[in-house]
Amino acid sequence: MTTVGEALIALLEAHGVDIVFGIPGVHTVELYRGLAGSRIRHVTPRHEQGAGFMADGYARASGKPGVAFVITGPGLTNTITAMGQARADSVPMLVISGVNATATLGRGLGYLHELPDQQGMMAKVAAFSERITDPARLPAVLARAFDLFRSARPGPVHIEIPLDVMGLPVEAMKPVRSEARPCTPDAVAVSRAVALLDNARRPLILAGGGARNAEAALRLLAERLDAPVVQTANARGLMHGHALAVPASPSLKAVRALMADSDVVLAAGTEFGPTDYDMYGDGGFVVPGQLVRIDIDASQLQRHPATVAMEADCGAALEALALAIDRPKASASGNERAASTRSAAFAEIGPAMQAQVAAVETIRTSLPGAIIVGDSTQPIYAANLYYDHDRRAGWFNAATGFGALGYGPPAAIGAALAVPDAPVVCLTGDGGFQFTLPEIAAALDAQAPVIFIVWNNRGYREIETSMRDVGVEPVGVSPAPPDFCKLADAYGIGSQRLEGPAGLGQALGRARATKKPFLIEISVE
């Protein structure tokens, strides 16, 4: 016999979970009963929001679901923000929480951490939320979560276990396994798409986050079509340095002009969200007329109807298309179209943002193959507009989609634990860093050698600019930053302060050589 909590740990091991991020509490003690004797590593953040963000960063960097353990009530509500970010960016995340004893639920009796309807609240954010009152259901519910991560559009899943169920004795449970896989591309849809693309004179590919694991097929298809490939922020790192790559935002006029000039557009794994396609809110984005869409989510395909819609995994669909177009097209001037768009897009962002992109490029040059995890800060905004990263799935941030400040530091820790051999850099601003600053101590505990770069312009400068642009007197945009280097020293973390980005390359080399967490503060006007 074992307990439900012990059975949970064994089932997670069977599903390949190797790290859990969480803060134990009296409402989750029984979930921890089997953890110490398992192969699963536990990492303790300083706040439950950090647990969720760490799970997010781990998932994006590893391709495996990130898992968080949190207590009922405030522990879970602290995690909702991270779940919202994961939902917006299709990140596989499993959040397992406690909940008060079954007989007390929904009665408003004033128990510790009580909510009126915890599961109902979570169901609004999670892909699905399940309460385990019958322990025999646990293997099937976990299997449903991992099936979703594997075969559908991923996102956060919530499972709650009541206090009176966690410690119940049960017989050892066998994991429920299935062969769930994403939909394969429909042969008729492939033929229709090939007919459009093969006859196109000026084809174009839009690659979103759903294509980030399909680089080989994307490259092959682009070369056979001679089609430029525009990458949204979540697709950066694909086709680095390729003559057909356009690592620029579809919100830029130069990229929109390329789209308007294309006679057939293939959109792979992108939802046409405004934070990618209309970030300035000017309404200038128009869905292409001759459109082929690939998406794993049928509901996404319905939101923007296409000439040909393919419900399938991006990798499988792109490969099917590339194989069907079995020879390179006669020159469609794809390289020239891509080059002119890159040049025009970079010019469009202007000198100030170009300088910020140069700072990001210094990171790439100094630490080849690094994972750069961003918060909402000026260099991230600039690079989301135009920047070519050199590692697939190595550029992600919270400045698109849900847009949660404070994402960067904990997400970078999760990424560093997922890919321990890669350099990991967190690029954050002085404002956003203060949302989750204590998590640098979790990096030290976990021996995660994240390099934290703080772009310190002493306030929320982008918000201040937005206020001034519409004639609003700036209020509340200048929170005083602390001395970040002294705080790093207080945590026992090495640090260096720079006056402007000059010297960043050398500072990164010193930081990487320590093989420990390190903080670089860049003071900018």
XYZ file of C-alpha atoms in Angstrom:
525
model
C 0.000 0.000 0.000
C 1.021 3.600 -0.560
C -0.611 7.022 -0.151
C -2.201 9.149 -2.864
C 0.662 11.640 -2.488
C 3.278 8.918 -2.944
C 1.376 7.491 -5.905
C 1.338 10.948 -7.495
C 5.130 11.197 -7.327
C 5.555 7.735 -8.827
C 3.162 8.579 -11.660
C 4.980 11.828 -12.410
C 8.255 9.910 -12.577
C 6.664 7.476 -15.005
C 5.666 10.420 -17.235
C 9.270 11.623 -17.337
C 9.069 14.501 -14.851
C 12.517 15.255 -13.421
C 12.016 18.661 -11.726
C 9.173 20.119 -9.669
C 9.076 23.806 -8.710
C 7.186 24.584 -5.542
C 6.854 25.955 -2.047
C 5.572 23.359 0.439
C 2.893 24.287 2.929
C 0.582 22.590 5.402
C -1.887 22.024 2.568
C 0.609 20.068 0.454
C 2.666 18.140 3.011
C 1.171 14.821 1.907
C 2.041 15.539 -1.726
C 5.686 15.699 -0.643
C 5.694 12.363 1.203
C 7.271 10.424 -1.642
C 9.405 13.197 -3.114
C 12.616 12.783 -1.114
C 12.968 9.137 -2.148
C 12.209 9.783 -5.822
C 14.383 10.791 -8.771
C 12.507 14.097 -9.047
C 14.430 17.204 -8.044
C 12.592 19.874 -6.064
C 13.461 23.547 -6.593
C 12.125 26.146 -4.152
C 11.341 29.629 -5.501
C 10.689 32.592 -3.241
C 7.092 33.070 -4.406
C 4.541 30.819 -6.082
C 4.449 33.103 -9.116
C 8.141 32.287 -9.442
C 7.300 28.579 -9.370
C 4.977 29.035 -12.339
C 7.431 31.159 -14.292
C 10.240 28.670 -13.598
C 8.035 25.861 -14.885
C 7.331 27.987 -17.985
C 11.015 28.653 -18.693
C 11.878 25.010 -18.101
C 9.188 23.923 -20.573
C 10.207 26.352 -23.313
C 13.878 25.435 -23.064
C 13.454 21.666 -22.684
C 10.307 20.978 -24.705
C 8.967 19.004 -21.719
C 6.087 20.105 -19.456
C 7.049 22.256 -16.488
C 5.529 21.139 -13.176
C 4.663 23.243 -10.118
C 3.387 22.234 -6.651
C 1.480 24.965 -4.781
C -0.821 25.210 -1.796
C -4.521 25.896 -2.032
C -5.841 29.467 -1.966
C -3.089 32.133 -2.069
C -0.442 29.730 -3.356
C -2.604 28.913 -6.340
C -3.808 32.468 -6.961
C -0.158 33.586 -6.910
C 0.456 31.103 -9.724
C -2.426 32.268 -11.936
C -0.340 35.025 -13.542
C 2.246 32.498 -14.711
C -0.515 30.228 -15.970
C -1.970 33.142 -17.946
C 1.394 33.696 -19.645
C 1.680 29.975 -20.424
C -1.866 29.945 -21.837
C -1.119 32.904 -24.113
C 2.115 31.373 -25.428
C 0.996 27.700 -25.627
C 3.468 26.472 -23.008
C 2.932 23.016 -21.421
C 2.598 23.506 -17.654
C 1.156 21.222 -14.987
C 0.110 22.913 -11.736
C -0.801 20.555 -8.906
C -2.363 22.099 -5.834
C -4.111 21.164 -2.675
C -7.657 22.167 -1.822
C -9.536 22.030 1.473
C -11.258 18.868 2.677
C -14.015 17.638 0.380
C -16.870 18.091 2.847
C -16.007 21.781 3.380
C -15.840 22.891 -0.227
C -18.199 25.644 -1.302
C -19.725 26.081 2.150
C -17.977 29.291 3.222
C -16.978 27.988 6.659
C -13.853 30.117 6.957
C -11.197 27.418 6.663
C -7.582 28.416 6.088
C -6.892 29.342 2.424
C -10.550 28.847 1.533
C -11.931 30.022 -1.804
C -15.589 29.921 -2.869
C -14.847 27.773 -5.928
C -11.159 27.150 -6.514
C -11.599 24.695 -9.361
C -14.140 26.918 -11.104
C -11.707 29.820 -10.916
C -8.848 27.747 -12.349
C -10.991 26.361 -15.159
C -11.146 29.904 -16.592
C -7.341 30.028 -16.983
C -6.236 26.418 -17.417
C -6.744 24.286 -20.501
C -8.644 22.122 -18.031
C -8.911 21.751 -14.254
C -9.695 18.491 -12.433
C -10.366 17.674 -8.779
C -9.310 14.225 -7.578
C -11.861 12.919 -5.074
C -11.594 9.301 -6.205
C -7.898 8.282 -6.081
C -8.476 5.675 -8.789
C -8.952 8.525 -11.287
C -5.469 9.978 -10.729
C -3.634 7.946 -13.438
C -6.249 8.782 -16.082
C -6.322 12.496 -15.239
C -2.533 12.735 -15.414
C -2.598 10.848 -18.708
C -5.130 13.353 -20.061
C -2.775 16.209 -19.158
C 0.264 14.641 -20.823
C -1.809 13.672 -23.860
C -2.787 17.328 -24.266
C 0.844 18.414 -23.986
C 1.836 15.863 -26.612
C -0.961 15.952 -29.149
C -2.811 19.284 -28.987
C -2.157 22.956 -28.457
C -0.366 22.905 -25.083
C -1.100 25.189 -22.173
C -1.453 25.097 -18.390
C -3.353 22.242 -16.731
C -4.503 22.297 -13.106
C -5.096 19.284 -10.857
C -6.230 19.728 -7.255
C -6.294 17.096 -4.528
C -8.358 17.669 -1.341
C -6.630 17.454 2.025
C -8.660 14.421 3.036
C -7.686 12.571 -0.154
C -3.917 13.201 -0.272
C -3.054 10.805 2.542
C -5.501 8.005 1.748
C -3.950 4.537 1.457
C -4.096 3.119 -2.063
C -2.578 0.266 -3.951
C 0.343 1.061 -6.230
C -0.934 2.733 -9.390
C 0.173 2.022 -12.925
C 0.446 4.987 -15.270
C -2.113 5.179 -18.050
C -0.283 5.483 -21.333
C -1.669 6.303 -24.725
C -0.394 6.794 -28.220
C -2.007 10.225 -28.610
C -0.306 12.197 -31.354
C -1.122 15.439 -33.173
C -3.405 15.278 -36.191
C -1.560 14.341 -39.357
C -2.030 16.703 -42.294
C -5.006 15.837 -44.461
C -3.902 14.643 -47.916
C -6.530 16.717 -49.711
C -5.487 19.864 -47.830
C -1.829 19.142 -48.640
C -2.669 18.825 -52.353
C -4.655 22.073 -52.362
C -1.886 23.908 -50.517
C 0.762 22.559 -52.891
C -1.271 23.723 -55.883
C -1.374 27.263 -54.483
C 2.252 27.392 -53.389
C 3.674 25.721 -56.476
C 2.021 28.294 -58.726
C 2.894 31.294 -56.573
C 5.255 33.850 -58.080
C 5.937 35.674 -54.800
C 5.304 33.211 -51.938
C 5.887 34.112 -48.295
C 6.042 32.095 -45.077
C 5.004 33.461 -41.675
C 6.494 31.321 -38.891
C 5.116 31.531 -35.356
C 5.897 29.821 -32.080
C 4.165 26.657 -33.249
C 6.962 26.154 -35.798
C 9.849 26.426 -33.364
C 10.420 22.648 -33.367
C 10.184 22.321 -37.148
C 13.314 24.131 -38.323
C 14.547 21.481 -40.777
C 11.203 21.165 -42.562
C 10.693 24.941 -42.553
C 14.111 25.544 -44.090
C 13.601 22.867 -46.758
C 10.190 24.203 -47.775
C 11.396 27.817 -47.824
C 14.316 26.906 -50.069
C 12.151 24.898 -52.463
C 9.639 27.745 -52.687
C 12.322 30.454 -52.658
C 10.076 32.123 -50.073
C 11.157 34.642 -47.424
C 10.378 33.504 -43.874
C 9.081 36.141 -41.445
C 9.477 35.098 -37.809
C 7.322 36.315 -34.950
C 9.042 36.838 -31.585
C 8.354 33.262 -30.451
C 9.883 31.852 -33.648
C 13.192 33.709 -33.404
C 16.227 31.484 -33.638
C 14.865 29.608 -36.640
C 17.008 29.799 -39.801
C 19.595 32.083 -38.167
C 21.609 33.973 -40.766
C 19.762 32.385 -43.700
C 19.328 34.540 -46.801
C 15.554 33.902 -46.742
C 15.092 34.719 -43.042
C 13.302 37.936 -42.040
C 13.662 38.189 -38.233
C 11.365 41.202 -37.988
C 7.964 41.943 -36.525
C 4.878 41.822 -38.781
C 3.842 45.050 -37.045
C 6.519 46.926 -39.014
C 5.505 48.675 -42.236
C 8.361 47.058 -44.127
C 7.169 43.567 -43.251
C 3.544 44.436 -43.980
C 4.638 45.670 -47.401
C 6.312 42.309 -48.033
C 3.112 40.538 -47.021
C 0.961 42.744 -49.232
C 3.265 42.114 -52.193
C 3.092 38.313 -51.784
C 0.578 36.426 -53.891
C 0.381 33.381 -51.541
C 1.148 33.392 -47.808
C 1.747 30.274 -45.728
C 1.173 30.892 -41.987
C 2.718 28.138 -39.843
C 1.875 27.986 -36.129
C 0.927 31.624 -35.678
C -2.375 32.929 -34.318
C -2.148 36.423 -35.882
C -2.242 37.942 -32.374
C -2.093 41.753 -32.152
C 1.076 41.725 -30.011
C 2.839 40.263 -33.051
C 0.862 41.682 -35.966
C -0.581 44.988 -34.703
C 1.416 45.973 -31.635
C 0.917 49.680 -32.320
C -2.844 49.266 -32.596
C -3.009 51.112 -35.890
C -5.192 48.494 -37.577
C -2.739 48.209 -40.437
C -2.538 44.425 -40.455
C -4.704 42.764 -43.114
C -5.083 38.974 -43.313
C -3.608 37.891 -46.663
C -6.081 36.985 -49.401
C -4.469 33.760 -50.631
C -3.684 32.149 -47.290
C -2.568 28.659 -46.301
C -2.710 28.101 -42.529
C -1.163 25.335 -40.439
C -2.209 25.109 -36.793
C -2.606 22.301 -34.301
C -5.675 24.042 -32.851
C -8.897 23.888 -34.881
C -10.370 26.849 -32.999
C -7.454 29.029 -34.098
C -8.078 28.104 -37.723
C -11.676 29.249 -37.371
C -10.703 32.681 -36.020
C -8.917 33.647 -39.231
C -10.361 31.605 -42.110
C -7.906 30.597 -44.825
C -7.994 29.516 -48.438
C -6.554 26.215 -47.227
C -6.622 25.291 -43.516
C -4.496 22.415 -42.219
C -5.135 21.178 -38.683
C -1.855 19.452 -37.907
C 1.476 19.612 -36.142
C 3.622 22.214 -37.913
C 6.572 19.897 -38.380
C 4.509 17.150 -40.021
C 2.611 19.581 -42.258
C 5.705 21.509 -43.372
C 7.501 18.267 -44.132
C 4.550 16.988 -46.172
C 4.489 20.203 -48.186
C 8.255 20.192 -48.750
C 8.190 16.592 -49.953
C 5.286 17.313 -52.297
C 7.169 20.263 -53.825
C 10.049 18.041 -54.803
C 12.245 20.488 -56.673
C 13.289 24.100 -56.133
C 11.161 26.672 -57.920
C 12.592 28.827 -60.657
C 13.890 32.006 -59.073
C 11.152 33.983 -57.367
C 13.699 36.498 -56.082
C 13.145 35.290 -52.532
C 16.617 36.244 -51.342
C 16.300 39.759 -52.747
C 12.824 40.245 -51.276
C 14.055 39.069 -47.873
C 17.186 41.238 -47.974
C 15.328 44.402 -48.915
C 12.761 43.782 -46.159
C 15.466 43.211 -43.562
C 17.173 46.449 -44.548
C 13.947 48.464 -44.529
C 12.743 46.951 -41.237
C 16.005 47.696 -39.438
C 15.985 51.267 -40.710
C 12.373 51.644 -39.629
C 13.003 50.947 -35.940
C 15.293 54.017 -35.735
C 18.618 54.805 -34.047
C 17.535 54.419 -30.409
C 16.150 50.920 -30.901
C 19.032 49.996 -33.203
C 21.395 50.770 -30.333
C 19.379 48.530 -28.016
C 19.415 45.729 -30.590
C 23.201 46.140 -30.754
C 23.368 45.421 -27.008
C 21.378 42.209 -27.529
C 23.656 41.262 -30.415
C 26.607 41.702 -28.053
C 25.101 38.989 -25.865
C 24.726 36.698 -28.887
C 28.289 37.368 -30.056
C 29.832 36.981 -26.610
C 27.856 33.854 -25.681
C 27.105 31.896 -28.868
C 24.136 29.565 -28.534
C 22.867 31.303 -25.411
C 19.260 31.156 -24.244
C 18.089 34.746 -23.741
C 15.015 35.046 -21.531
C 13.455 38.480 -21.500
C 11.159 40.584 -19.416
C 9.249 43.639 -20.614
C 12.130 46.069 -21.018
C 13.439 48.365 -23.745
C 16.070 46.089 -25.385
C 13.536 43.240 -25.487
C 10.920 45.449 -27.136
C 13.509 46.571 -29.678
C 14.772 43.063 -30.420
C 11.237 41.691 -30.749
C 10.895 44.207 -33.563
C 14.158 43.186 -35.225
C 16.741 40.633 -34.074
C 18.143 37.366 -35.434
C 18.946 34.878 -32.664
C 21.321 31.960 -33.165
C 19.584 29.193 -31.219
C 16.238 27.541 -31.896
C 13.919 28.079 -28.916
C 16.633 30.253 -27.411
C 14.753 33.583 -27.480
C 11.575 34.021 -25.459
C 10.095 36.700 -23.254
C 6.953 38.086 -21.675
C 6.713 41.180 -23.854
C 4.162 39.511 -26.145
C 0.876 37.762 -25.398
C -0.077 38.035 -21.730
C 2.822 40.393 -20.999
C 3.551 39.591 -17.336
C 6.202 41.778 -15.715
C 8.658 39.875 -13.541
C 8.664 36.872 -15.865
C 12.313 36.991 -16.854
C 14.329 36.093 -13.720
C 12.412 32.959 -12.644
C 11.847 31.787 -16.235
C 15.582 32.056 -16.866
C 16.243 29.875 -13.812
C 13.888 27.239 -15.196
C 15.645 27.391 -18.562
C 19.085 27.042 -16.971
C 17.974 23.930 -15.090
C 16.455 22.492 -18.268
C 19.596 22.995 -20.392
C 22.508 23.131 -17.931
C 25.219 23.245 -20.605
C 23.881 26.347 -22.367
C 24.654 29.922 -21.318
C 21.425 31.466 -20.000
C 20.918 35.223 -19.831
C 17.989 37.032 -18.234
C 17.510 40.479 -19.768
C 15.238 42.549 -17.546
C 14.562 46.162 -16.624
C 14.926 47.786 -13.221
C 11.142 48.005 -12.884
C 10.285 44.451 -13.887
C 13.223 42.971 -11.990
C 11.784 44.270 -8.727
C 8.634 42.174 -9.273
C 10.573 38.930 -8.774
C 14.007 40.063 -7.592
C 14.248 37.598 -4.654
C 14.295 34.707 -7.129
C 18.018 35.339 -7.682
C 18.451 33.552 -4.349
C 16.641 30.552 -5.815
C 19.193 30.575 -8.647
C 21.947 30.360 -6.048
C 20.185 27.542 -4.168
C 19.640 25.582 -7.369
C 23.134 26.305 -8.716
C 21.614 27.728 -11.882
C 24.316 29.937 -13.475
C 21.982 32.568 -14.890
C 23.515 35.892 -15.907
C 21.015 38.584 -14.894
C 21.376 41.762 -16.971
C 19.442 44.679 -15.506
C 18.750 47.518 -17.968
C 18.441 50.313 -15.421
C 16.774 53.443 -16.756
C 15.264 54.236 -13.343
C 11.625 53.667 -14.002
C 9.005 52.520 -16.463
C 10.369 54.555 -19.377
C 8.225 52.960 -22.088
C 5.073 53.767 -20.096
C 6.313 57.299 -19.457
C 6.872 57.778 -23.183
C 3.399 56.414 -23.937
C 1.872 58.912 -21.513
C 3.762 61.836 -23.002
C 2.851 60.781 -26.538
C -0.874 61.226 -25.773
C -0.522 64.336 -23.639
C -0.845 62.699 -20.211
C 1.375 64.062 -17.457
C 3.471 61.036 -16.347
C 2.498 59.739 -12.915
C 3.700 56.597 -11.165
C 6.407 55.764 -13.684
C 9.555 56.481 -11.643
C 9.827 53.876 -8.862
C 13.239 54.302 -7.263
C 15.501 51.339 -8.036
C 17.731 49.871 -5.345
C 21.470 49.404 -5.669
C 21.261 46.101 -7.524
C 24.924 45.267 -7.086
C 24.668 45.672 -3.319
C 21.585 43.435 -3.313
C 23.478 40.818 -5.304
C 26.287 41.034 -2.769
C 23.771 40.548 0.041
C 22.681 37.306 -1.606
C 26.290 36.207 -2.134
C 26.112 36.707 -5.904
C 28.851 38.346 -7.976
C 28.028 41.542 -9.824
C 29.340 44.357 -12.015
C 27.942 47.775 -12.884
C 28.385 49.313 -16.336
C 27.728 52.886 -17.436
C 25.977 52.099 -20.686
C 26.360 48.922 -22.745
C 30.052 49.526 -23.561
C 32.071 46.764 -21.944
C 29.150 44.315 -21.900
C 31.022 41.680 -23.882
C 33.889 41.552 -21.399
C 31.495 41.535 -18.449
C 29.623 38.586 -19.953
C 32.857 36.659 -20.342
C 33.734 37.219 -16.687
C 30.229 36.282 -15.582
C 30.187 33.065 -17.610
C 33.593 32.064 -16.247
C 32.266 32.027 -12.665
C 29.804 29.214 -13.531
C 27.515 30.755 -10.920
C 24.650 33.261 -10.938
C 25.955 36.726 -11.766
C 24.353 40.172 -12.049
C 25.325 42.886 -14.541
C 23.668 46.266 -14.069
C 23.703 48.571 -17.109
C 22.959 52.151 -16.152
C 21.376 53.991 -19.089
C 19.894 57.422 -19.635
